[in-house]
Amino acid sequence: MSESGRDHTARATFAPVRRAPRLAAGRARALGLPTRGTTNANRLRRVDRWLLATQVPRLRDAARPLVVDLGYGASAVTTLELTDRLAPVVPRLEVVGLEIDPSRVAAVAGDNDPPRVDFRLGGFELAGLRPVLVRAFNVLRQYDEESAARAWETMCGALAPGGLLIEGTCDEWGRRASWVALDEDGPLALTLAARASDLERPSDLAERLPKALIHHNVPGQPVYEFLAAFDRTWAAAAGLSTFGPKQRWTAAVQALADDGWPLVGSTRRARHGEVTVRWPAVAPA
């Protein structure tokens, strides 16, 4: 699974599912639809960098530090990159790449190295696994908003206790990205990440908003107001462009915090071209 190349006006749907007893690994019916499958090396480096900075303690504290990479696409590259980035700092790490297309699972069989990394057939039900962390990128853009919400619910219902789902989207080269962090109770925060030098203004990231927000980027909606406020602080920090786009981004993020937006994370994250805001501040009205 990865971002669909079809016209986004023709939305896929994800049939409603009732909470049922979880199936053992390998017995769950794969839920979802195959997507285009394109990917590139380092496409997901921004979210991986955020995971390294914020989620390593969660994995280290887990009895079984299992990570699921949902929808790795036609190549194993981004799953292997995730494994290589996390393994040095997470003892006993296990990464499972899941794809709903059997041909994609067969194509990467030579990259299997269990328990460190394994590739299996699976979809939103997570193949009956109970992961501590799920990275699901570029898998929901082809779905309508209601179906995407049900996919969220299905994935969060399969998490291990204390687990986290990271669902988001990025461009083909990983220069612009956004993602939502969710636990079993629902969304917690939205993160925007970008190479600041590629942006004219922060609201350029609107095209990469997750499915739950992208159609709500209109006047009167909280996410629109957040992006508009970010554009204003970005414009006010224009004088710092002399020192580089990272300094300008960092100053704009600090100004957002000073204006009362409930941001999460340290100044260091801003220097990496990130900003994280608590979900209630941007959730659809």
Backbone as CSV, one residue per row, in Angstrom:
resi,resn,N_x,N_y,N_z,CA_x,CA_y,CA_z,C_x,C_y,C_z
1,MET,0.841,-1.188,0.000,0.000,0.000,0.000,0.878,1.241,0.000
2,SER,0.577,2.161,-0.818,1.130,3.506,-0.734,0.208,4.412,-1.493
3,GLU,0.585,5.631,-1.703,-0.351,6.630,-2.205,-0.924,6.240,-3.559
4,SER,-2.238,6.390,-3.691,-2.917,6.042,-4.936,-2.654,7.070,-6.012
5,GLY,-2.547,6.587,-7.265,-2.384,7.500,-8.382,-3.697,7.854,-9.041
6,ARG,-4.806,7.361,-8.522,-6.086,7.627,-9.152,-6.617,8.986,-8.765
7,ASP,-7.606,9.427,-9.540,-8.285,10.677,-9.235,-8.892,10.576,-7.840
8,HIS,-8.546,11.522,-6.952,-9.018,11.449,-5.583,-10.513,11.735,-5.449
9,THR,-11.181,12.130,-6.553,-12.623,12.304,-6.470,-13.336,10.963,-6.486
10,ALA,-12.637,9.932,-6.926,-13.204,8.580,-6.915,-12.658,7.856,-5.697
11,ARG,-13.368,7.960,-4.588,-12.848,7.465,-3.320,-13.159,5.987,-3.120
12,ALA,-12.169,5.298,-2.577,-12.428,3.931,-2.142,-13.197,3.979,-0.832
13,THR,-13.839,2.896,-0.505,-14.552,2.815,0.760,-14.061,1.619,1.537
14,PHE,-14.202,1.717,2.847,-13.784,0.656,3.752,-15.002,0.274,4.560
15,ALA,-15.515,-0.913,4.320,-16.784,-1.308,4.916,-16.711,-1.262,6.438
16,PRO,-17.816,-0.851,7.096,-17.834,-0.825,8.555,-17.523,-2.204,9.129
17,VAL,-16.797,-2.223,10.226,-16.504,-3.485,10.886,-16.869,-3.363,12.351
18,ARG,-17.382,-4.417,12.904,-17.692,-4.451,14.321,-16.497,-5.019,15.073
19,ARG,-16.288,-4.500,16.285,-15.232,-5.055,17.103,-15.513,-6.532,17.340
20,ALA,-14.522,-7.355,17.026,-14.681,-8.793,17.184,-13.469,-9.338,17.903
21,PRO,-13.537,-10.568,18.425,-12.347,-11.142,19.042,-11.184,-11.116,18.079
22,ARG,-10.011,-10.722,18.560,-8.840,-10.633,17.698,-8.404,-12.023,17.243
23,LEU,-8.011,-12.105,16.002,-7.565,-13.370,15.459,-6.078,-13.545,15.709
24,ALA,-5.654,-14.784,15.808,-4.229,-15.055,15.959,-3.495,-14.624,14.704
25,ALA,-2.199,-14.320,14.857,-1.416,-13.864,13.714,-1.521,-14.856,12.566
26,GLY,-1.776,-14.330,11.377,-1.873,-15.176,10.203,-3.288,-15.615,9.882
27,ARG,-4.231,-15.413,10.830,-5.598,-15.867,10.601,-6.551,-14.720,10.296
28,ALA,-6.096,-13.482,10.483,-6.989,-12.351,10.249,-7.178,-12.111,8.755
29,ARG,-8.414,-11.759,8.371,-8.690,-11.413,6.979,-8.123,-10.037,6.699
30,ALA,-7.323,-9.927,5.645,-6.692,-8.650,5.320,-7.753,-7.646,4.900
31,LEU,-7.738,-6.476,5.520,-8.718,-5.436,5.247,-8.052,-4.267,4.537
32,GLY,-8.673,-3.821,3.439,-8.146,-2.689,2.699,-8.014,-3.008,1.231
33,LEU,-7.491,-2.054,0.478,-7.314,-2.205,-0.962,-5.880,-1.888,-1.345
34,PRO,-5.330,-2.622,-2.326,-3.974,-2.295,-2.785,-3.943,-0.906,-3.404
35,THR,-2.831,-0.232,-3.261,-2.663,1.069,-3.876,-1.475,1.023,-4.828
36,ARG,-1.069,2.189,-5.311,-0.103,2.220,-6.400,1.218,1.550,-6.042
37,GLY,1.675,1.708,-4.823,2.860,0.980,-4.375,4.176,1.668,-4.629
38,THR,4.181,2.859,-5.216,5.458,3.524,-5.480,6.084,4.017,-4.187
39,THR,7.397,3.981,-4.142,8.122,4.504,-2.987,9.524,4.862,-3.429
40,ASN,10.245,5.539,-2.564,11.621,5.933,-2.841,12.437,5.791,-1.567
41,ALA,13.703,5.510,-1.720,14.593,5.480,-0.565,14.543,6.825,0.140
42,ASN,14.508,6.781,1.454,14.486,7.977,2.310,13.190,8.772,2.215
43,ARG,12.183,8.239,1.589,10.922,8.970,1.489,10.316,9.231,2.867
44,LEU,10.515,8.304,3.806,9.898,8.417,5.125,10.900,8.826,6.201
45,ARG,11.997,9.465,5.793,13.039,9.822,6.762,12.531,10.813,7.806
46,ARG,11.602,11.691,7.436,11.141,12.699,8.394,10.333,12.073,9.521
47,VAL,9.426,11.186,9.187,8.675,10.534,10.261,9.582,9.594,11.054
48,ASP,10.528,8.926,10.389,11.452,8.048,11.118,12.298,8.844,12.106
49,ARG,12.728,10.031,11.698,13.523,10.878,12.591,12.694,11.278,13.812
50,TRP,11.404,11.566,13.590,10.513,11.891,14.700,10.310,10.682,15.617
51,LEU,10.154,9.506,15.033,10.004,8.292,15.842,11.226,8.067,16.724
52,LEU,12.409,8.258,16.164,13.638,8.084,16.938,13.706,9.069,18.099
53,ALA,13.227,10.281,17.866,13.321,11.322,18.883,12.269,11.178,19.977
54,THR,11.127,10.556,19.664,10.007,10.586,20.605,9.496,9.233,21.077
55,GLN,9.757,8.159,20.336,9.096,6.888,20.629,10.016,5.767,21.092
56,VAL,11.308,6.005,21.158,12.227,4.948,21.594,11.908,4.477,23.015
57,PRO,11.630,5.372,23.987,11.285,4.870,25.328,10.071,3.952,25.329
58,ARG,9.074,4.263,24.515,7.881,3.408,24.439,8.270,1.996,23.994
59,LEU,9.153,1.913,23.004,9.572,0.610,22.497,10.468,-0.115,23.492
60,ARG,11.378,0.605,24.119,12.280,-0.031,25.084,11.535,-0.591,26.292
61,ASP,10.448,0.074,26.675,9.696,-0.362,27.848,8.758,-1.523,27.559
62,ALA,8.565,-1.838,26.292,7.614,-2.885,25.918,8.210,-4.273,26.133
63,ALA,7.364,-5.211,26.577,7.815,-6.594,26.729,8.228,-7.178,25.380
64,ARG,7.506,-6.772,24.334,7.847,-7.173,22.975,7.826,-5.938,22.079
65,PRO,8.979,-5.373,21.763,9.021,-4.142,20.962,8.750,-4.412,19.485
66,LEU,7.473,-4.615,19.174,7.047,-4.964,17.824,6.552,-3.716,17.097
67,VAL,7.073,-3.495,15.895,6.679,-2.374,15.048,6.099,-2.934,13.753
68,VAL,4.975,-2.402,13.327,4.370,-2.776,12.041,4.503,-1.603,11.082
69,ASP,5.032,-1.884,9.901,5.071,-0.910,8.820,3.996,-1.307,7.825
70,LEU,2.883,-0.596,7.852,1.727,-0.979,7.046,1.784,-0.320,5.678
71,GLY,1.730,-1.151,4.635,1.690,-0.639,3.279,3.030,-0.158,2.779
72,TYR,4.022,-1.039,2.794,5.382,-0.631,2.413,5.536,-0.446,0.911
73,GLY,4.585,-0.957,0.127,4.608,-0.724,-1.312,5.297,-1.819,-2.095
74,ALA,5.791,-1.459,-3.276,6.378,-2.446,-4.185,7.834,-2.748,-3.866
75,SER,8.394,-2.059,-2.889,9.790,-2.258,-2.501,9.876,-2.326,-0.984
76,ALA,10.858,-3.067,-0.484,11.049,-3.192,0.958,11.869,-2.055,1.538
77,VAL,12.288,-1.097,0.719,13.323,-0.156,1.135,12.958,0.647,2.374
78,THR,11.741,1.189,2.463,11.426,2.041,3.607,11.255,1.226,4.889
79,THR,10.806,-0.026,4.784,10.732,-0.891,5.960,12.134,-1.234,6.461
80,LEU,13.027,-1.535,5.542,14.403,-1.845,5.934,15.087,-0.616,6.531
81,GLU,14.801,0.553,5.996,15.356,1.782,6.569,14.845,1.997,7.997
82,LEU,13.553,1.779,8.207,12.988,1.913,9.546,13.681,0.959,10.515
83,THR,13.896,-0.274,10.083,14.564,-1.267,10.919,15.991,-0.829,11.250
84,ASP,16.719,-0.387,10.244,18.112,0.036,10.458,18.207,1.248,11.380
85,ARG,17.211,2.112,11.353,17.244,3.303,12.201,16.895,2.993,13.646
86,LEU,15.948,2.087,13.865,15.509,1.796,15.221,16.342,0.729,15.927
87,ALA,16.825,-0.253,15.185,17.492,-1.400,15.802,18.672,-1.030,16.695
88,PRO,19.516,-0.060,16.333,20.657,0.251,17.208,20.270,0.788,18.582
89,VAL,19.054,1.317,18.726,18.666,1.917,20.006,17.522,1.169,20.691
90,VAL,16.985,0.135,20.051,15.888,-0.642,20.642,16.278,-2.114,20.669
91,PRO,16.755,-2.616,21.790,17.082,-4.039,21.876,15.862,-4.914,21.594
92,ARG,16.078,-6.041,20.952,15.038,-7.033,20.660,13.975,-6.500,19.698
93,LEU,14.292,-5.477,18.945,13.322,-4.905,18.013,12.850,-5.937,16.995
94,GLU,11.543,-5.929,16.730,10.952,-6.715,15.650,10.158,-5.771,14.754
95,VAL,10.396,-5.837,13.465,9.655,-5.029,12.505,8.970,-5.965,11.513
96,VAL,7.676,-5.772,11.322,6.911,-6.560,10.354,6.326,-5.607,9.325
97,GLY,6.692,-5.826,8.064,6.101,-5.071,6.968,4.864,-5.797,6.462
98,LEU,3.755,-5.079,6.350,2.507,-5.683,5.894,2.071,-5.063,4.575
99,GLU,1.639,-5.921,3.657,1.060,-5.503,2.384,-0.156,-6.356,2.085
100,ILE,-1.152,-5.736,1.454,-2.369,-6.472,1.124,-2.268,-7.175,-0.223
101,ASP,-1.255,-6.829,-1.011,-1.037,-7.432,-2.327,-0.059,-8.602,-2.182
102,PRO,-0.502,-9.846,-2.378,0.390,-10.999,-2.197,1.639,-10.938,-3.072
103,SER,1.542,-10.346,-4.267,2.706,-10.291,-5.141,3.799,-9.410,-4.543
104,ARG,3.420,-8.395,-3.801,4.410,-7.536,-3.163,5.092,-8.254,-2.001
105,VAL,4.345,-9.063,-1.289,4.942,-9.850,-0.209,5.933,-10.850,-0.788
106,ALA,5.553,-11.499,-1.877,6.448,-12.475,-2.514,7.705,-11.801,-3.055
107,ALA,7.566,-10.575,-3.565,8.689,-9.888,-4.202,9.797,-9.543,-3.225
108,VAL,9.463,-9.401,-1.928,10.483,-9.009,-0.943,10.853,-10.166,-0.017
109,ALA,10.500,-11.386,-0.409,10.784,-12.540,0.444,12.268,-12.665,0.760
110,GLY,13.120,-12.259,-0.160,14.556,-12.353,0.070,15.065,-11.400,1.126
111,ASP,14.243,-10.422,1.525,14.644,-9.475,2.567,14.208,-9.913,3.955
112,ASN,13.499,-11.029,4.060,13.076,-11.516,5.366,14.288,-11.905,6.210
113,ASP,14.264,-11.474,7.448,15.310,-11.839,8.409,14.693,-11.868,9.800
114,PRO,13.699,-12.769,9.997,12.993,-12.787,11.281,13.913,-13.249,12.416
115,PRO,13.673,-12.772,13.635,12.575,-11.867,14.034,12.884,-10.389,13.822
116,ARG,14.080,-10.058,13.343,14.445,-8.645,13.183,13.528,-7.944,12.197
117,VAL,13.309,-8.528,11.029,12.412,-7.940,10.043,11.753,-9.054,9.255
118,ASP,10.452,-8.902,9.027,9.674,-9.929,8.348,8.614,-9.229,7.504
119,PHE,8.212,-9.872,6.407,7.211,-9.298,5.511,6.062,-10.287,5.371
120,ARG,4.833,-9.777,5.556,3.666,-10.646,5.584,2.493,-9.985,4.874
121,LEU,1.474,-10.816,4.605,0.226,-10.339,4.034,-0.641,-9.771,5.146
122,GLY,-1.153,-8.561,4.948,-2.035,-7.983,5.955,-2.475,-6.589,5.578
123,GLY,-3.519,-6.128,6.253,-4.065,-4.806,6.009,-4.354,-4.098,7.315
124,PHE,-5.490,-3.396,7.364,-5.800,-2.582,8.522,-6.000,-3.405,9.794
125,GLU,-6.275,-4.682,9.658,-6.429,-5.531,10.845,-5.079,-5.905,11.453
126,LEU,-3.995,-5.543,10.773,-2.604,-5.746,11.228,-2.244,-7.220,11.363
127,ALA,-2.899,-8.057,10.575,-2.593,-9.490,10.495,-2.665,-10.182,11.847
128,GLY,-3.517,-9.670,12.737,-3.665,-10.287,14.049,-2.542,-9.978,15.012
129,LEU,-1.598,-9.134,14.629,-0.481,-8.774,15.499,-0.926,-7.738,16.530
130,ARG,-0.124,-7.583,17.587,-0.388,-6.585,18.624,0.836,-5.681,18.743
131,PRO,1.054,-4.803,17.797,2.265,-3.987,17.801,2.228,-2.848,18.819
132,VAL,3.416,-2.444,19.244,3.561,-1.273,20.099,3.498,-0.003,19.258
133,LEU,3.938,-0.117,18.016,4.003,1.036,17.137,3.613,0.615,15.725
134,VAL,2.781,1.426,15.074,2.404,1.202,13.678,2.726,2.460,12.883
135,ARG,3.466,2.287,11.805,3.685,3.383,10.858,2.873,3.064,9.612
136,ALA,1.871,3.905,9.333,0.988,3.700,8.175,1.023,4.967,7.340
137,PHE,1.843,4.965,6.298,2.024,6.171,5.502,1.528,5.975,4.076
138,ASN,0.794,6.973,3.595,0.307,6.995,2.216,-0.617,5.820,1.906
139,VAL,-1.409,5.420,2.906,-2.315,4.296,2.700,-3.789,4.693,2.698
140,LEU,-4.128,5.890,3.166,-5.537,6.242,3.323,-6.023,7.333,2.375
141,ARG,-5.167,7.869,1.527,-5.589,8.983,0.688,-6.622,8.584,-0.367
142,GLN,-6.692,7.307,-0.707,-7.669,6.875,-1.705,-9.040,6.601,-1.088
143,TYR,-9.138,6.667,0.243,-10.395,6.359,0.916,-11.183,7.627,1.193
144,ASP,-12.509,7.493,1.305,-13.295,8.633,1.751,-13.076,8.825,3.256
145,GLU,-13.496,9.968,3.748,-13.177,10.331,5.134,-13.784,9.365,6.149
146,GLU,-15.024,8.949,5.911,-15.666,8.034,6.844,-14.952,6.689,6.879
147,SER,-14.552,6.189,5.711,-13.842,4.915,5.653,-12.471,5.017,6.307
148,ALA,-11.801,6.159,6.119,-10.509,6.354,6.757,-10.646,6.352,8.276
149,ALA,-11.727,6.938,8.772,-11.950,6.947,10.218,-12.155,5.536,10.749
150,ARG,-12.848,4.697,9.977,-13.035,3.309,10.414,-11.719,2.543,10.361
151,ALA,-10.871,2.874,9.396,-9.551,2.253,9.354,-8.736,2.634,10.585
152,TRP,-8.804,3.913,10.984,-8.159,4.346,12.226,-8.622,3.479,13.389
153,GLU,-9.938,3.323,13.497,-10.507,2.581,14.621,-10.028,1.128,14.613
154,THR,-9.985,0.533,13.427,-9.551,-0.863,13.329,-8.094,-1.010,13.745
155,MET,-7.235,-0.132,13.234,-5.813,-0.226,13.572,-5.558,0.055,15.052
156,CYS,-6.217,1.082,15.596,-6.019,1.391,17.011,-6.526,0.265,17.901
157,GLY,-7.579,-0.418,17.455,-8.098,-1.540,18.231,-7.174,-2.733,18.258
158,ALA,-6.201,-2.782,17.347,-5.258,-3.899,17.287,-3.940,-3.599,18.000
159,LEU,-3.775,-2.381,18.516,-2.521,-2.034,19.172,-2.339,-2.790,20.482
160,ALA,-1.088,-2.999,20.841,-0.778,-3.502,22.174,-1.127,-2.428,23.194
161,PRO,-1.344,-2.788,24.462,-1.601,-1.764,25.484,-0.492,-0.715,25.485
162,GLY,-0.896,0.552,25.453,0.081,1.624,25.404,0.672,1.866,24.037
163,GLY,0.111,1.223,23.005,0.643,1.344,21.656,0.237,2.633,20.979
164,LEU,0.898,2.909,19.840,0.671,4.151,19.117,0.613,3.880,17.620
165,LEU,-0.341,4.525,16.951,-0.451,4.514,15.492,0.012,5.857,14.959
166,ILE,0.891,5.832,13.959,1.316,7.036,13.262,0.810,6.920,11.834
167,GLU,-0.200,7.720,11.506,-0.800,7.651,10.171,-0.617,8.979,9.474
168,GLY,-0.056,8.937,8.263,0.188,10.197,7.587,0.444,10.051,6.109
169,THR,0.929,11.121,5.528,1.183,11.171,4.100,2.380,12.071,3.834
170,CYS,3.034,11.841,2.703,4.176,12.671,2.316,4.251,12.724,0.795
171,ASP,5.076,13.643,0.278,5.247,13.704,-1.162,6.213,12.604,-1.612
172,GLU,6.429,12.499,-2.901,7.211,11.394,-3.456,8.641,11.353,-2.929
173,TRP,9.188,12.511,-2.553,10.590,12.576,-2.130,10.752,12.805,-0.636
174,GLY,9.643,12.850,0.089,9.720,12.985,1.537,10.086,14.372,2.022
175,ARG,9.905,15.385,1.175,10.262,16.747,1.571,9.128,17.453,2.301
176,ARG,7.912,16.975,2.122,6.741,17.525,2.799,5.927,16.372,3.365
177,ALA,5.564,16.471,4.619,4.862,15.358,5.260,3.983,15.873,6.388
178,SER,2.980,15.092,6.717,2.188,15.341,7.920,1.715,13.996,8.448
179,TRP,1.500,13.938,9.742,1.008,12.688,10.328,0.262,12.969,11.620
180,VAL,-0.616,12.024,11.959,-1.386,12.066,13.197,-0.920,10.919,14.080
181,ALA,-0.706,11.205,15.352,-0.408,10.169,16.338,-1.705,9.821,17.060
182,LEU,-2.012,8.525,17.140,-3.239,8.058,17.789,-2.918,6.928,18.746
183,ASP,-3.674,6.858,19.851,-3.625,5.682,20.704,-4.993,5.010,20.671
184,GLU,-5.229,4.097,21.574,-6.482,3.338,21.521,-7.716,4.222,21.731
185,ASP,-7.524,5.417,22.280,-8.650,6.320,22.503,-8.860,7.320,21.378
186,GLY,-7.941,7.349,20.395,-8.123,8.246,19.264,-6.952,9.175,19.036
187,PRO,-7.135,10.215,18.211,-6.035,11.111,17.830,-5.510,11.919,19.018
188,LEU,-4.194,12.113,19.011,-3.526,12.882,20.055,-2.939,14.188,19.537
189,ALA,-2.304,14.136,18.366,-1.594,15.312,17.875,-1.376,15.202,16.371
190,LEU,-1.225,16.359,15.745,-0.875,16.472,14.330,0.531,17.046,14.225
191,THR,1.366,16.434,13.380,2.707,16.945,13.115,2.824,17.321,11.645
192,LEU,3.377,18.484,11.392,3.762,18.910,10.050,5.280,18.918,9.985
193,ALA,5.840,18.433,8.876,7.291,18.390,8.725,7.650,18.697,7.285
194,ALA,8.725,19.455,7.105,9.081,19.858,5.748,10.534,20.296,5.685
195,ARG,11.064,20.286,4.476,12.307,20.994,4.215,11.917,22.448,3.987
196,ALA,12.200,23.272,4.971,11.678,24.634,4.971,12.093,25.427,3.740
197,SER,13.246,25.111,3.187,13.723,25.850,2.014,12.856,25.603,0.787
198,ASP,12.016,24.543,0.802,11.147,24.232,-0.325,9.782,24.905,-0.234
199,LEU,9.520,25.609,0.869,8.205,26.180,1.095,8.184,27.667,0.783
200,GLU,7.108,28.103,0.162,6.864,29.536,0.063,6.225,30.032,1.346
201,ARG,5.330,29.180,1.900,4.670,29.474,3.169,4.261,28.142,3.790
202,PRO,4.086,28.071,5.118,3.720,26.803,5.761,2.431,26.180,5.240
203,SER,1.466,26.992,4.832,0.202,26.437,4.352,0.363,25.650,3.058
204,ASP,1.547,25.693,2.431,1.813,24.814,1.287,1.664,23.347,1.691
205,LEU,1.811,23.067,2.990,1.698,21.686,3.481,0.255,21.202,3.517
206,ALA,-0.693,22.067,3.227,-2.098,21.664,3.265,-2.383,20.497,2.333
207,GLU,-1.657,20.436,1.219,-1.884,19.348,0.267,-1.481,17.996,0.836
208,ARG,-0.743,17.988,1.931,-0.297,16.740,2.547,-1.007,16.444,3.859
209,LEU,-2.054,17.181,4.161,-2.804,16.880,5.376,-3.407,15.483,5.302
210,PRO,-3.540,14.798,6.433,-4.164,13.473,6.431,-5.641,13.558,6.056
211,LYS,-6.176,12.418,5.696,-7.551,12.369,5.209,-8.540,12.993,6.190
212,ALA,-8.306,12.858,7.474,-9.230,13.389,8.469,-9.310,14.909,8.451
213,LEU,-8.321,15.574,7.833,-8.269,17.037,7.872,-8.303,17.705,6.506
214,ILE,-7.868,17.015,5.465,-7.606,17.693,4.199,-8.841,18.375,3.619
215,HIS,-10.026,17.815,3.835,-11.240,18.434,3.303,-11.815,19.485,4.253
216,HIS,-11.175,19.678,5.396,-11.628,20.665,6.368,-10.747,21.909,6.374
217,ASN,-9.853,21.999,5.402,-8.987,23.168,5.322,-9.717,24.302,4.601
218,VAL,-10.749,24.800,5.261,-11.591,25.871,4.725,-11.845,26.868,5.849
219,PRO,-12.117,28.131,5.500,-12.355,29.135,6.548,-13.397,28.678,7.560
220,GLY,-13.107,28.953,8.821,-14.012,28.567,9.897,-13.647,27.261,10.562
221,GLN,-12.771,26.471,9.924,-12.345,25.207,10.506,-11.003,25.389,11.235
222,PRO,-10.802,24.686,12.339,-9.600,24.883,13.152,-8.291,24.661,12.399
223,VAL,-8.220,23.645,11.533,-6.957,23.398,10.844,-6.637,24.536,9.879
224,TYR,-7.659,25.127,9.281,-7.441,26.285,8.418,-6.900,27.458,9.237
225,GLU,-7.472,27.669,10.407,-7.020,28.765,11.264,-5.589,28.538,11.741
226,PHE,-5.239,27.285,12.005,-3.870,26.986,12.430,-2.871,27.296,11.318
227,LEU,-3.177,26.842,10.097,-2.273,27.105,8.984,-2.192,28.599,8.673
228,ALA,-3.317,29.299,8.797,-3.298,30.746,8.568,-2.438,31.447,9.614
229,ALA,-2.531,31.002,10.873,-1.699,31.581,11.925,-0.228,31.292,11.674
230,PHE,0.071,30.098,11.193,1.460,29.728,10.883,1.985,30.596,9.741
231,ASP,1.161,30.835,8.739,1.569,31.728,7.645,1.899,33.125,8.175
232,ARG,1.108,33.603,9.139,1.347,34.939,9.684,2.666,35.000,10.456
233,THR,2.928,33.977,11.280,4.182,34.004,12.038,5.377,33.796,11.116
234,TRP,5.182,33.036,10.053,6.233,32.848,9.041,6.556,34.169,8.348
235,ALA,5.516,34.909,7.991,5.724,36.200,7.355,6.420,37.173,8.303
236,ALA,6.021,37.137,9.580,6.632,38.038,10.560,8.101,37.716,10.795
237,ALA,8.494,36.467,10.533,9.891,36.047,10.740,10.716,36.169,9.474
238,ALA,10.213,36.872,8.476,10.904,36.961,7.186,12.313,37.521,7.325
239,GLY,12.513,38.406,8.287,13.833,39.001,8.461,14.909,37.997,8.809
240,LEU,14.507,36.851,9.348,15.476,35.821,9.719,15.905,34.969,8.530
241,SER,15.319,35.195,7.373,15.696,34.433,6.185,17.173,34.587,5.871
242,THR,17.753,35.714,6.282,19.186,35.945,6.082,20.011,34.841,6.708
243,PHE,19.514,34.306,7.822,20.241,33.267,8.553,19.843,31.861,8.123
244,GLY,18.886,31.757,7.208,18.489,30.459,6.676,17.058,30.105,7.010
245,PRO,16.450,29.218,6.218,15.043,28.849,6.415,14.783,28.113,7.729
246,LYS,15.768,27.369,8.248,15.555,26.673,9.520,15.335,27.665,10.658
247,GLN,16.133,28.741,10.660,15.967,29.749,11.703,14.619,30.442,11.589
248,ARG,14.204,30.685,10.344,12.903,31.321,10.150,11.778,30.405,10.619
249,TRP,11.856,29.110,10.271,10.840,28.140,10.704,10.788,28.078,12.223
250,THR,11.951,27.993,12.879,12.006,27.888,14.332,11.366,29.099,14.994
251,ALA,11.658,30.285,14.474,11.070,31.498,15.037,9.562,31.535,14.834
252,ALA,9.103,31.072,13.671,7.666,31.056,13.403,6.945,30.095,14.335
253,VAL,7.561,28.944,14.596,6.961,27.969,15.522,6.911,28.547,16.935
254,GLN,7.986,29.201,17.362,7.991,29.809,18.689,6.898,30.871,18.813
255,ALA,6.700,31.625,17.751,5.648,32.635,17.778,4.257,32.005,17.874
256,LEU,4.072,30.858,17.231,2.804,30.136,17.368,2.551,29.768,18.825
257,ALA,3.587,29.250,19.476,3.459,28.895,20.893,3.156,30.129,21.732
258,ASP,3.837,31.228,21.435,3.599,32.469,22.175,2.175,32.978,21.973
259,ASP,1.599,32.661,20.826,0.220,33.080,20.538,-0.820,32.156,21.167
260,GLY,-0.369,31.126,21.843,-1.296,30.264,22.576,-1.652,28.948,21.918
261,TRP,-1.072,28.646,20.758,-1.353,27.340,20.146,-0.690,26.248,20.989
262,PRO,-1.408,25.155,21.276,-0.876,24.112,22.167,0.107,23.188,21.448
263,LEU,1.332,23.641,21.323,2.350,22.871,20.626,2.995,21.870,21.567
264,VAL,3.539,20.804,20.974,4.193,19.736,21.723,5.604,19.578,21.180
265,GLY,6.568,19.353,22.047,7.922,19.081,21.586,8.874,20.224,21.874
266,SER,10.154,19.938,21.714,11.199,20.887,22.050,11.551,21.770,20.855
267,THR,12.331,22.793,21.140,12.837,23.663,20.077,13.660,22.869,19.077
268,ARG,14.315,21.822,19.535,15.127,20.995,18.635,14.283,20.408,17.528
269,ARG,13.051,19.997,17.841,12.186,19.443,16.800,11.870,20.511,15.750
270,ALA,11.677,21.745,16.199,11.411,22.821,15.239,12.607,23.032,14.323
271,ARG,13.819,22.903,14.857,15.002,23.082,14.019,15.102,22.011,12.944
272,HIS,14.397,20.899,13.141,14.345,19.846,12.124,13.205,20.064,11.129
273,GLY,12.559,21.219,11.201,11.464,21.491,10.273,10.169,20.817,10.673
274,GLU,9.924,20.707,11.962,8.710,20.069,12.458,7.920,21.040,13.326
275,VAL,6.633,20.801,13.401,5.784,21.423,14.408,4.683,20.431,14.740
276,THR,4.434,20.229,16.030,3.399,19.303,16.487,2.401,20.070,17.339
277,VAL,1.128,19.933,17.017,0.067,20.627,17.733,-0.935,19.593,18.250
278,ARG,-1.448,19.829,19.439,-2.412,18.881,20.014,-3.669,18.806,19.152
279,TRP,-4.188,17.605,19.006,-5.301,17.347,18.103,-6.526,18.205,18.352
280,PRO,-6.977,18.426,19.596,-8.187,19.223,19.770,-8.107,20.618,19.160
281,ALA,-6.885,21.141,18.971,-6.734,22.479,18.417,-6.968,22.529,16.911
282,VAL,-6.912,21.366,16.241,-7.074,21.340,14.792,-8.166,20.388,14.330
283,ALA,-8.773,19.659,15.250,-9.801,18.684,14.885,-10.978,19.373,14.197
284,PRO,-11.616,18.696,13.241,-12.783,19.300,12.553,-13.831,19.771,13.531
285,ALA,-14.339,20.966,13.264,-15.369,21.539,14.149,-16.664,20.757,13.997
